[in-house]
């Protein structure tokens, strides 16, 4: 299945010189995940809603300073390859190019809608993250914001004892602090738009100029949404996607079967990642942009990953994704390259970036960064369980059939 039927010719575009305050206003539309950034007629990259909300920017800064370089695809790209590129680049919107011009975008939602009928072969238990990053009702908004940004997540479940009592959205926090903090000026100049958590918001405090610190000291219970979408761990992934679309949310809190005990979380990214599972272990290491590497081939990259992970005791690599992105900047004819490594292991997730002149240099910098994380034991969640062979055959049957 290619993406020709699911790409959208509609997208929002800004020139690199556009103030971030204007770009932020575009994200008032909650359905918009990212905007395209151009320099005249030349495509430069994207800026995502979460990226903008997660960063501390001056409203007068230009959008060109926040450009994220992501893979581009053409309209005949296979949907599973698109899923791989989304996971490898940590982006849920990819530009579709023709003759070096953006003619559309393909989104994670479009991919999930297209494959939803085939997702009944896998369950939440196969894909969810078992480590639940959460807050309590008395956690301050400032501390919650730090948790959201440090973990790289957009939604924070609020737990009181064993009870799930609410959900806090990164976008709600940023909107609350920026809009509330500048209320005396007639509104925010950098309102990062819209609620994404669902349910009724219980915030709405008035604030005078200069009260941002006081607002961050308020407890989460004053801002959280008390309507939380949940799913049992035995539910199938097609049920997960259906619930997400119906509730207009991007994550569900996972509860133990037949109880309300929160045990983890599953996101749209987790479901997209399920589309990248291999049918065997021969391709545990995936490399995007292999042609950029000088003096290294696929086997060399695999050996590098094995070398990094073998230094720290028993560790099984379930999946290693390496993304190489070449920038236009050069030094003595050598392009600047961003290398991103994402490891899924039986001891958790590890992810790191490296940027250097030449792909090999960038890759080694990223590998060094992963080594430091392994040494510190810093992970981004527990590992996931792969489906068994029969489940994989069902899940991939439609691809193998045509």
mmCIF file of C-alpha atoms in Angstrom:
data_model
loop_
_atom_site.group_PDB
_atom_site.id
_atom_site.type_symbol
_atom_site.label_atom_id
_atom_site.label_comp_id
_atom_site.label_asym_id
_atom_site.label_seq_id
_atom_site.Cartn_x
_atom_site.Cartn_y
_atom_site.Cartn_z
ATOM 1 C CA UNK A 1 0.000 0.000 0.000
ATOM 2 C CA UNK A 2 1.473 3.372 -0.981
ATOM 3 C CA UNK A 3 0.525 6.810 0.353
ATOM 4 C CA UNK A 4 -0.949 8.224 -2.851
ATOM 5 C CA UNK A 5 -4.482 7.862 -1.477
ATOM 6 C CA UNK A 6 -3.792 9.255 1.994
ATOM 7 C CA UNK A 7 -1.513 12.246 1.401
ATOM 8 C CA UNK A 8 -3.096 15.649 1.863
ATOM 9 C CA UNK A 9 -2.491 18.486 -0.605
ATOM 10 C CA UNK A 10 -3.475 20.951 2.133
ATOM 11 C CA UNK A 11 -0.759 22.233 4.432
ATOM 12 C CA UNK A 12 0.214 25.414 6.251
ATOM 13 C CA UNK A 13 3.394 27.101 5.047
ATOM 14 C CA UNK A 14 5.567 29.871 6.500
ATOM 15 C CA UNK A 15 8.690 31.639 5.273
ATOM 16 C CA UNK A 16 11.811 31.288 7.443
ATOM 17 C CA UNK A 17 11.562 34.968 8.441
ATOM 18 C CA UNK A 18 8.092 34.650 9.977
ATOM 19 C CA UNK A 19 7.958 35.490 13.728
ATOM 20 C CA UNK A 20 7.312 32.485 15.967
ATOM 21 C CA UNK A 21 4.394 34.344 17.538
ATOM 22 C CA UNK A 22 2.553 34.213 14.198
ATOM 23 C CA UNK A 23 3.417 30.549 13.669
ATOM 24 C CA UNK A 24 2.186 29.725 17.180
ATOM 25 C CA UNK A 25 -1.186 31.193 16.267
ATOM 26 C CA UNK A 26 -1.543 28.599 13.498
ATOM 27 C CA UNK A 27 -1.545 25.863 16.113
ATOM 28 C CA UNK A 28 -4.788 27.169 17.577
ATOM 29 C CA UNK A 29 -6.123 24.624 15.080
ATOM 30 C CA UNK A 30 -5.768 21.453 17.164
ATOM 31 C CA UNK A 31 -5.803 19.255 14.058
ATOM 32 C CA UNK A 32 -2.581 20.853 12.803
ATOM 33 C CA UNK A 33 0.484 18.847 13.855
ATOM 34 C CA UNK A 34 3.217 20.711 11.948
ATOM 35 C CA UNK A 35 3.827 23.546 9.495
ATOM 36 C CA UNK A 36 6.082 23.604 6.446
ATOM 37 C CA UNK A 37 8.942 26.128 6.458
ATOM 38 C CA UNK A 38 10.307 27.503 3.184
ATOM 39 C CA UNK A 39 12.912 29.985 2.019
ATOM 40 C CA UNK A 40 11.272 31.546 -0.990
ATOM 41 C CA UNK A 41 10.373 28.548 -3.162
ATOM 42 C CA UNK A 42 12.853 26.237 -1.420
ATOM 43 C CA UNK A 43 11.695 23.739 1.196
ATOM 44 C CA UNK A 44 13.676 24.046 4.437
ATOM 45 C CA UNK A 45 11.951 21.767 6.978
ATOM 46 C CA UNK A 46 9.054 21.647 9.419
ATOM 47 C CA UNK A 47 8.148 22.991 12.845
ATOM 48 C CA UNK A 48 5.822 20.817 14.901
ATOM 49 C CA UNK A 49 3.281 21.864 17.471
ATOM 50 C CA UNK A 50 4.945 19.832 20.208
ATOM 51 C CA UNK A 51 8.393 21.124 19.283
ATOM 52 C CA UNK A 52 7.204 24.710 19.609
ATOM 53 C CA UNK A 53 5.401 24.070 22.888
ATOM 54 C CA UNK A 54 8.394 22.225 24.345
ATOM 55 C CA UNK A 55 10.856 25.017 23.610
ATOM 56 C CA UNK A 56 11.475 28.264 25.432
ATOM 57 C CA UNK A 57 11.430 30.881 22.684
ATOM 58 C CA UNK A 58 11.172 34.628 22.452
ATOM 59 C CA UNK A 59 8.004 35.585 20.516
ATOM 60 C CA UNK A 60 10.132 37.817 18.274
ATOM 61 C CA UNK A 61 12.341 34.880 17.191
ATOM 62 C CA UNK A 62 11.982 33.686 13.606
ATOM 63 C CA UNK A 63 10.601 30.304 12.654
ATOM 64 C CA UNK A 64 13.767 29.548 10.704
ATOM 65 C CA UNK A 65 15.596 29.146 14.025
ATOM 66 C CA UNK A 66 13.350 26.218 14.967
ATOM 67 C CA UNK A 67 13.365 24.266 11.697
ATOM 68 C CA UNK A 68 13.409 20.495 12.138
ATOM 69 C CA UNK A 69 14.925 18.492 9.288
ATOM 70 C CA UNK A 70 12.796 15.421 8.601
ATOM 71 C CA UNK A 71 12.767 12.884 5.761
ATOM 72 C CA UNK A 72 10.769 13.764 2.663
ATOM 73 C CA UNK A 73 8.818 11.188 0.662
ATOM 74 C CA UNK A 74 7.167 10.873 -2.720
ATOM 75 C CA UNK A 75 3.571 9.894 -3.371
ATOM 76 C CA UNK A 76 4.441 6.267 -4.230
ATOM 77 C CA UNK A 77 6.226 5.577 -0.924
ATOM 78 C CA UNK A 78 5.060 2.458 0.901
ATOM 79 C CA UNK A 79 3.019 3.208 4.013
ATOM 80 C CA UNK A 80 5.151 0.933 6.161
ATOM 81 C CA UNK A 81 8.303 2.735 5.071
ATOM 82 C CA UNK A 82 6.607 6.030 5.931
ATOM 83 C CA UNK A 83 5.893 4.636 9.412
ATOM 84 C CA UNK A 84 9.578 3.752 9.771
ATOM 85 C CA UNK A 85 10.631 7.235 8.714
ATOM 86 C CA UNK A 86 8.211 8.825 11.183
ATOM 87 C CA UNK A 87 9.581 6.750 14.051
ATOM 88 C CA UNK A 88 13.192 7.255 13.003
ATOM 89 C CA UNK A 89 12.829 11.032 12.783
ATOM 90 C CA UNK A 90 10.363 11.462 15.673
ATOM 91 C CA UNK A 91 7.941 13.308 13.386
ATOM 92 C CA UNK A 92 4.269 12.589 12.688
ATOM 93 C CA UNK A 93 4.098 14.831 9.608
ATOM 94 C CA UNK A 94 6.333 14.259 6.581
ATOM 95 C CA UNK A 95 6.430 16.489 3.485
ATOM 96 C CA UNK A 96 5.629 14.946 0.100
ATOM 97 C CA UNK A 97 7.902 16.365 -2.609
ATOM 98 C CA UNK A 98 7.716 16.448 -6.386
ATOM 99 C CA UNK A 99 10.499 18.142 -8.334
ATOM 100 C CA UNK A 100 11.903 19.468 -5.036
ATOM 101 C CA UNK A 101 8.653 21.276 -4.223
ATOM 102 C CA UNK A 102 6.227 20.411 -1.442
ATOM 103 C CA UNK A 103 2.974 19.163 -2.957
ATOM 104 C CA UNK A 104 1.421 17.762 0.192
ATOM 105 C CA UNK A 105 1.979 16.096 3.548
ATOM 106 C CA UNK A 106 1.357 12.670 4.998
ATOM 107 C CA UNK A 107 0.419 12.544 8.677
ATOM 108 C CA UNK A 108 0.514 9.899 11.344
ATOM 109 C CA UNK A 109 -3.270 10.122 11.646
ATOM 110 C CA UNK A 110 -3.648 9.379 7.930
ATOM 111 C CA UNK A 111 -1.374 6.351 8.247
ATOM 112 C CA UNK A 112 -3.301 5.038 11.253
ATOM 113 C CA UNK A 113 -6.647 5.546 9.511
ATOM 114 C CA UNK A 114 -5.410 3.608 6.480
ATOM 115 C CA UNK A 115 -4.083 0.618 8.426
ATOM 116 C CA UNK A 116 -6.685 0.531 11.217
ATOM 117 C CA UNK A 117 -8.583 -2.498 9.796
ATOM 118 C CA UNK A 118 -5.371 -4.545 9.962
ATOM 119 C CA UNK A 119 -4.415 -3.707 13.538
ATOM 120 C CA UNK A 120 -6.615 -6.289 15.230
ATOM 121 C CA UNK A 121 -3.697 -8.746 15.124
ATOM 122 C CA UNK A 122 -1.829 -6.945 17.913
ATOM 123 C CA UNK A 123 -2.878 -5.764 21.367
ATOM 124 C CA UNK A 124 -2.098 -2.935 23.759
ATOM 125 C CA UNK A 125 0.057 -5.381 25.714
ATOM 126 C CA UNK A 126 2.362 -5.660 22.691
ATOM 127 C CA UNK A 127 2.900 -1.933 22.238
ATOM 128 C CA UNK A 128 2.309 0.115 25.373
ATOM 129 C CA UNK A 129 4.959 1.728 27.577
ATOM 130 C CA UNK A 130 4.816 0.141 31.019
ATOM 131 C CA UNK A 131 6.656 2.933 32.812
ATOM 132 C CA UNK A 132 3.993 5.508 33.659
ATOM 133 C CA UNK A 133 5.371 9.019 34.102
ATOM 134 C CA UNK A 134 2.732 10.703 36.254
ATOM 135 C CA UNK A 135 2.003 13.527 38.677
ATOM 136 C CA UNK A 136 -0.167 13.844 41.765
ATOM 137 C CA UNK A 137 -2.931 16.427 42.179
ATOM 138 C CA UNK A 138 -0.616 18.438 44.460
ATOM 139 C CA UNK A 139 2.357 18.462 42.062
ATOM 140 C CA UNK A 140 3.065 22.058 41.048
ATOM 141 C CA UNK A 141 2.429 23.090 37.469
ATOM 142 C CA UNK A 142 6.082 24.105 37.178
ATOM 143 C CA UNK A 143 7.321 20.662 38.215
ATOM 144 C CA UNK A 144 4.801 18.995 35.898
ATOM 145 C CA UNK A 145 6.043 21.124 33.003
ATOM 146 C CA UNK A 146 9.600 19.962 33.713
ATOM 147 C CA UNK A 147 8.416 16.326 33.749
ATOM 148 C CA UNK A 148 6.688 16.779 30.396
ATOM 149 C CA UNK A 149 9.712 18.372 28.767
ATOM 150 C CA UNK A 150 12.336 16.058 30.270
ATOM 151 C CA UNK A 151 10.418 12.925 29.260
ATOM 152 C CA UNK A 152 9.594 14.340 25.816
ATOM 153 C CA UNK A 153 5.875 13.676 26.267
ATOM 154 C CA UNK A 154 2.763 15.786 25.735
ATOM 155 C CA UNK A 155 0.358 14.276 28.274
ATOM 156 C CA UNK A 156 0.860 13.579 31.968
ATOM 157 C CA UNK A 157 -1.588 11.328 33.848
ATOM 158 C CA UNK A 158 -2.494 12.579 37.326
ATOM 159 C CA UNK A 159 -2.677 9.798 39.908
ATOM 160 C CA UNK A 160 -3.927 9.979 43.498
ATOM 161 C CA UNK A 161 -2.760 6.799 45.196
ATOM 162 C CA UNK A 162 -3.910 4.019 42.862
ATOM 163 C CA UNK A 163 -6.647 6.146 41.314
ATOM 164 C CA UNK A 164 -6.375 7.896 37.969
ATOM 165 C CA UNK A 165 -7.973 11.295 38.577
ATOM 166 C CA UNK A 166 -6.956 13.483 35.643
ATOM 167 C CA UNK A 167 -4.698 14.300 32.723
ATOM 168 C CA UNK A 168 -2.448 17.297 32.186
ATOM 169 C CA UNK A 169 -1.568 18.426 28.666
ATOM 170 C CA UNK A 170 1.680 20.172 27.762
ATOM 171 C CA UNK A 171 -0.347 22.491 25.535
ATOM 172 C CA UNK A 172 -2.701 23.409 28.373
ATOM 173 C CA UNK A 173 0.235 24.304 30.622
ATOM 174 C CA UNK A 174 1.968 26.445 28.001
ATOM 175 C CA UNK A 175 -1.267 28.155 26.980
ATOM 176 C CA UNK A 176 -2.167 28.803 30.630
ATOM 177 C CA UNK A 177 1.182 30.308 31.565
ATOM 178 C CA UNK A 178 1.671 32.387 28.418
ATOM 179 C CA UNK A 179 -1.877 33.652 28.026
ATOM 180 C CA UNK A 180 -2.488 34.117 31.742
ATOM 181 C CA UNK A 181 0.900 35.671 32.351
ATOM 182 C CA UNK A 182 0.327 38.391 29.764
ATOM 183 C CA UNK A 183 -3.378 38.935 30.339
ATOM 184 C CA UNK A 184 -2.850 42.531 31.375
ATOM 185 C CA UNK A 185 -1.437 43.177 27.907
ATOM 186 C CA UNK A 186 -4.573 41.978 26.202
ATOM 187 C CA UNK A 187 -3.552 38.423 25.433
ATOM 188 C CA UNK A 188 -0.448 36.412 24.756
ATOM 189 C CA UNK A 189 1.946 37.197 21.990
ATOM 190 C CA UNK A 190 3.036 33.585 21.987
ATOM 191 C CA UNK A 191 -0.054 31.510 22.709
ATOM 192 C CA UNK A 192 0.817 27.926 21.887
ATOM 193 C CA UNK A 193 -2.618 26.869 20.878
ATOM 194 C CA UNK A 194 -5.317 24.733 22.067
ATOM 195 C CA UNK A 195 -6.130 21.942 24.475
ATOM 196 C CA UNK A 196 -5.289 18.446 23.380
ATOM 197 C CA UNK A 197 -6.090 16.448 26.477
ATOM 198 C CA UNK A 198 -9.854 16.223 26.051
ATOM 199 C CA UNK A 199 -12.493 16.826 28.712
ATOM 200 C CA UNK A 200 -13.274 19.992 30.622
ATOM 201 C CA UNK A 201 -10.418 22.167 31.741
ATOM 202 C CA UNK A 202 -10.614 23.382 35.314
ATOM 203 C CA UNK A 203 -8.172 26.259 34.991
ATOM 204 C CA UNK A 204 -9.007 29.790 33.915
ATOM 205 C CA UNK A 205 -7.189 31.817 36.581
ATOM 206 C CA UNK A 206 -6.728 35.508 36.023
ATOM 207 C CA UNK A 207 -3.193 36.811 36.421
ATOM 208 C CA UNK A 208 -1.437 40.134 36.300
ATOM 209 C CA UNK A 209 1.757 40.780 34.445
ATOM 210 C CA UNK A 210 4.752 39.307 36.250
ATOM 211 C CA UNK A 211 2.764 36.543 37.971
ATOM 212 C CA UNK A 212 4.209 33.669 35.899
ATOM 213 C CA UNK A 213 6.211 32.273 38.831
ATOM 214 C CA UNK A 214 3.139 32.244 41.065
ATOM 215 C CA UNK A 215 1.167 30.443 38.381
ATOM 216 C CA UNK A 216 3.828 27.733 38.119
ATOM 217 C CA UNK A 217 3.520 27.159 41.875
ATOM 218 C CA UNK A 218 -0.176 26.314 41.618
ATOM 219 C CA UNK A 219 -1.122 22.617 42.009
ATOM 220 C CA UNK A 220 -1.869 20.471 38.969
ATOM 221 C CA UNK A 221 -5.419 19.789 40.226
ATOM 222 C CA UNK A 222 -6.353 23.357 39.228
ATOM 223 C CA UNK A 223 -5.457 22.841 35.585
ATOM 224 C CA UNK A 224 -5.809 19.141 34.796
ATOM 225 C CA UNK A 225 -8.626 17.707 32.741
ATOM 226 C CA UNK A 226 -10.767 15.342 34.777
ATOM 227 C CA UNK A 227 -11.917 13.370 31.717
ATOM 228 C CA UNK A 228 -9.263 10.731 30.940
ATOM 229 C CA UNK A 229 -9.450 8.219 28.108
ATOM 230 C CA UNK A 230 -8.335 4.730 29.157
ATOM 231 C CA UNK A 231 -7.931 1.312 27.555
ATOM 232 C CA UNK A 232 -7.357 -2.168 28.974
ATOM 233 C CA UNK A 233 -4.107 -3.918 28.128
ATOM 234 C CA UNK A 234 -5.950 -6.751 26.340
ATOM 235 C CA UNK A 235 -7.628 -4.403 23.829
ATOM 236 C CA UNK A 236 -6.541 -4.642 20.203
ATOM 237 C CA UNK A 237 -4.693 -1.809 18.496
ATOM 238 C CA UNK A 238 -7.565 -1.131 16.113
ATOM 239 C CA UNK A 239 -9.728 -0.432 19.185
ATOM 240 C CA UNK A 240 -7.019 1.915 20.456
ATOM 241 C CA UNK A 241 -6.980 3.918 17.226
ATOM 242 C CA UNK A 242 -10.781 4.052 17.110
ATOM 243 C CA UNK A 243 -10.932 5.391 20.674
ATOM 244 C CA UNK A 244 -8.222 7.972 19.985
ATOM 245 C CA UNK A 245 -10.054 9.296 16.953
ATOM 246 C CA UNK A 246 -13.422 9.331 18.714
ATOM 247 C CA UNK A 247 -12.068 11.112 21.781
ATOM 248 C CA UNK A 248 -9.723 13.348 19.736
ATOM 249 C CA UNK A 249 -6.707 12.437 21.876
ATOM 250 C CA UNK A 250 -3.231 11.171 21.038
ATOM 251 C CA UNK A 251 -2.693 8.949 24.068
ATOM 252 C CA UNK A 252 -4.627 6.549 26.284
ATOM 253 C CA UNK A 253 -3.809 5.545 29.834
ATOM 254 C CA UNK A 254 -3.526 1.749 30.036
ATOM 255 C CA UNK A 255 -5.306 0.018 32.906
ATOM 256 C CA UNK A 256 -5.051 -3.546 34.144
ATOM 257 C CA UNK A 257 -7.824 -5.747 32.794
ATOM 258 C CA UNK A 258 -11.042 -5.529 34.833
ATOM 259 C CA UNK A 259 -9.616 -2.825 37.123
ATOM 260 C CA UNK A 260 -9.076 0.910 37.000
ATOM 261 C CA UNK A 261 -5.436 0.684 38.107
ATOM 262 C CA UNK A 262 -3.230 2.728 35.717
ATOM 263 C CA UNK A 263 -0.229 0.646 34.614
ATOM 264 C CA UNK A 264 1.114 2.475 31.565
ATOM 265 C CA UNK A 265 0.352 4.586 28.522
ATOM 266 C CA UNK A 266 -0.052 4.039 24.792
ATOM 267 C CA UNK A 267 0.309 6.796 22.210
ATOM 268 C CA UNK A 268 -0.253 7.179 18.499
ATOM 269 C CA UNK A 269 3.512 6.962 18.096
ATOM 270 C CA UNK A 270 3.479 3.552 19.824
ATOM 271 C CA UNK A 271 0.878 2.271 17.352
ATOM 272 C CA UNK A 272 2.801 3.675 14.368
ATOM 273 C CA UNK A 273 5.904 1.948 15.710
ATOM 274 C CA UNK A 274 4.007 -1.348 15.667
ATOM 275 C CA UNK A 275 3.923 -1.022 11.877
ATOM 276 C CA UNK A 276 7.733 -1.145 11.824
ATOM 277 C CA UNK A 277 8.057 -4.465 13.665
ATOM 278 C CA UNK A 278 10.135 -6.904 11.666
ATOM 279 C CA UNK A 279 8.876 -10.361 10.799
ATOM 280 C CA UNK A 280 12.211 -11.794 11.959
ATOM 281 C CA UNK A 281 15.373 -10.618 13.675
ATOM 282 C CA UNK A 282 17.528 -10.244 10.564
ATOM 283 C CA UNK A 283 16.951 -6.510 10.354
ATOM 284 C CA UNK A 284 17.036 -5.511 14.020
ATOM 285 C CA UNK A 285 19.146 -2.509 12.981
ATOM 286 C CA UNK A 286 17.455 -0.103 10.565
ATOM 287 C CA UNK A 287 19.507 2.629 8.897
ATOM 288 C CA UNK A 288 17.880 5.532 7.068
ATOM 289 C CA UNK A 289 20.336 7.496 4.934
ATOM 290 C CA UNK A 290 22.951 4.727 4.679
ATOM 291 C CA UNK A 291 24.235 6.218 1.416
ATOM 292 C CA UNK A 292 25.488 9.268 3.355
ATOM 293 C CA UNK A 293 28.024 7.209 5.296
ATOM 294 C CA UNK A 294 31.583 7.338 4.039
ATOM 295 C CA UNK A 295 33.808 4.407 4.897
ATOM 296 C CA UNK A 296 31.011 2.471 6.625
ATOM 297 C CA UNK A 297 28.434 -0.015 5.396
ATOM 298 C CA UNK A 298 25.402 -1.656 7.045
ATOM 299 C CA UNK A 299 27.503 -4.307 8.774
ATOM 300 C CA UNK A 300 29.776 -1.605 10.228
ATOM 301 C CA UNK A 301 26.777 0.236 11.657
ATOM 302 C CA UNK A 302 25.406 -2.974 13.176
ATOM 303 C CA UNK A 303 28.821 -3.684 14.704
ATOM 304 C CA UNK A 304 28.924 -0.157 16.175
ATOM 305 C CA UNK A 305 25.540 -0.632 17.857
ATOM 306 C CA UNK A 306 26.596 -4.036 19.185
ATOM 307 C CA UNK A 307 29.825 -2.530 20.514
ATOM 308 C CA UNK A 308 27.956 0.233 22.341
ATOM 309 C CA UNK A 309 25.385 -2.037 23.992
ATOM 310 C CA UNK A 310 27.763 -4.889 24.848
ATOM 311 C CA UNK A 311 29.782 -2.744 27.268
ATOM 312 C CA UNK A 312 27.097 -2.571 29.917
ATOM 313 C CA UNK A 313 26.174 -6.099 30.899
ATOM 314 C CA UNK A 314 23.423 -8.272 29.504
ATOM 315 C CA UNK A 315 21.288 -6.257 27.125
ATOM 316 C CA UNK A 316 19.186 -7.471 24.224
ATOM 317 C CA UNK A 317 18.551 -4.995 21.396
ATOM 318 C CA UNK A 318 15.028 -5.463 20.075
ATOM 319 C CA UNK A 319 15.271 -2.654 17.555
ATOM 320 C CA UNK A 320 17.864 -0.034 16.642
ATOM 321 C CA UNK A 321 16.811 2.811 14.360
ATOM 322 C CA UNK A 322 19.484 5.114 12.913
ATOM 323 C CA UNK A 323 18.390 8.219 10.992
ATOM 324 C CA UNK A 324 20.928 10.325 9.054
ATOM 325 C CA UNK A 325 19.882 13.750 7.779
ATOM 326 C CA UNK A 326 22.147 15.942 5.662
ATOM 327 C CA UNK A 327 21.996 19.728 6.063
ATOM 328 C CA UNK A 328 22.981 22.284 3.457
ATOM 329 C CA UNK A 329 25.722 23.764 5.660
ATOM 330 C CA UNK A 330 29.212 22.578 4.756
ATOM 331 C CA UNK A 331 32.766 22.904 6.000
ATOM 332 C CA UNK A 332 35.494 22.405 3.404
ATOM 333 C CA UNK A 333 33.004 20.624 1.201
ATOM 334 C CA UNK A 334 31.825 18.239 3.945
ATOM 335 C CA UNK A 335 28.099 18.570 4.787
ATOM 336 C CA UNK A 336 26.759 18.965 8.301
ATOM 337 C CA UNK A 337 24.829 15.815 9.232
ATOM 338 C CA UNK A 338 22.411 15.027 12.059
ATOM 339 C CA UNK A 339 22.507 11.427 13.293
ATOM 340 C CA UNK A 340 19.756 10.128 15.563
ATOM 341 C CA UNK A 341 19.973 6.739 17.290
ATOM 342 C CA UNK A 342 16.930 5.172 18.925
ATOM 343 C CA UNK A 343 17.385 1.882 20.756
ATOM 344 C CA UNK A 344 14.584 -0.379 21.952
ATOM 345 C CA UNK A 345 16.065 -2.912 24.370
ATOM 346 C CA UNK A 346 14.959 -5.311 27.047
ATOM 347 C CA UNK A 347 16.250 -2.738 29.559
ATOM 348 C CA UNK A 348 14.360 0.246 28.190
ATOM 349 C CA UNK A 349 14.537 2.900 25.469
ATOM 350 C CA UNK A 350 17.592 4.982 24.728
ATOM 351 C CA UNK A 351 17.690 7.838 22.241
ATOM 352 C CA UNK A 352 20.364 10.405 21.377
ATOM 353 C CA UNK A 353 21.436 12.787 18.614
ATOM 354 C CA UNK A 354 24.847 13.694 17.238
ATOM 355 C CA UNK A 355 25.635 16.465 14.780
ATOM 356 C CA UNK A 356 28.913 16.763 12.929
ATOM 357 C CA UNK A 357 30.528 17.322 9.563
ATOM 358 C CA UNK A 358 30.212 14.040 7.738
ATOM 359 C CA UNK A 359 27.752 11.240 8.501
ATOM 360 C CA UNK A 360 30.350 8.952 10.086
ATOM 361 C CA UNK A 361 31.449 11.666 12.527
ATOM 362 C CA UNK A 362 27.815 12.492 13.416
ATOM 363 C CA UNK A 363 26.985 8.813 13.924
ATOM 364 C CA UNK A 364 29.911 8.281 16.272
ATOM 365 C CA UNK A 365 28.926 11.361 18.289
ATOM 366 C CA UNK A 366 25.391 9.984 18.628
ATOM 367 C CA UNK A 367 26.788 6.585 19.652
ATOM 368 C CA UNK A 368 28.911 8.263 22.329
ATOM 369 C CA UNK A 369 25.818 10.041 23.639
ATOM 370 C CA UNK A 370 23.952 6.720 23.842
ATOM 371 C CA UNK A 371 26.900 5.218 25.731
ATOM 372 C CA UNK A 372 26.678 7.983 28.312
ATOM 373 C CA UNK A 373 22.958 7.293 28.763
ATOM 374 C CA UNK A 374 23.622 3.586 29.204
ATOM 375 C CA UNK A 375 26.265 4.350 31.788
ATOM 376 C CA UNK A 376 23.853 6.561 33.720
ATOM 377 C CA UNK A 377 20.971 4.126 33.300
ATOM 378 C CA UNK A 378 18.819 6.852 31.754
ATOM 379 C CA UNK A 379 15.961 5.312 29.781
ATOM 380 C CA UNK A 380 12.707 6.611 28.342
ATOM 381 C CA UNK A 381 10.476 3.768 29.451
ATOM 382 C CA UNK A 382 10.319 0.006 29.745
ATOM 383 C CA UNK A 383 10.800 -2.140 26.677
ATOM 384 C CA UNK A 384 7.892 -3.463 24.688
ATOM 385 C CA UNK A 385 7.001 -7.060 23.977
ATOM 386 C CA UNK A 386 7.003 -8.172 20.348
ATOM 387 C CA UNK A 387 3.988 -10.091 19.061
ATOM 388 C CA UNK A 388 4.513 -13.757 18.372
ATOM 389 C CA UNK A 389 5.032 -15.174 14.878
ATOM 390 C CA UNK A 390 1.336 -15.833 14.218
ATOM 391 C CA UNK A 391 0.417 -12.263 15.184
ATOM 392 C CA UNK A 392 3.149 -10.880 12.922
ATOM 393 C CA UNK A 393 1.927 -12.991 10.021
ATOM 394 C CA UNK A 394 -1.583 -11.598 10.469
ATOM 395 C CA UNK A 395 -0.363 -8.045 10.893
ATOM 396 C CA UNK A 396 1.830 -8.135 7.796
ATOM 397 C CA UNK A 397 -0.357 -10.369 5.661
ATOM 398 C CA UNK A 398 -1.861 -7.416 3.791
ATOM 399 C CA UNK A 399 1.572 -6.030 2.918
ATOM 400 C CA UNK A 400 2.882 -9.432 1.825
ATOM 401 C CA UNK A 401 -0.216 -9.970 -0.253
ATOM 402 C CA UNK A 402 0.268 -6.893 -2.350
#
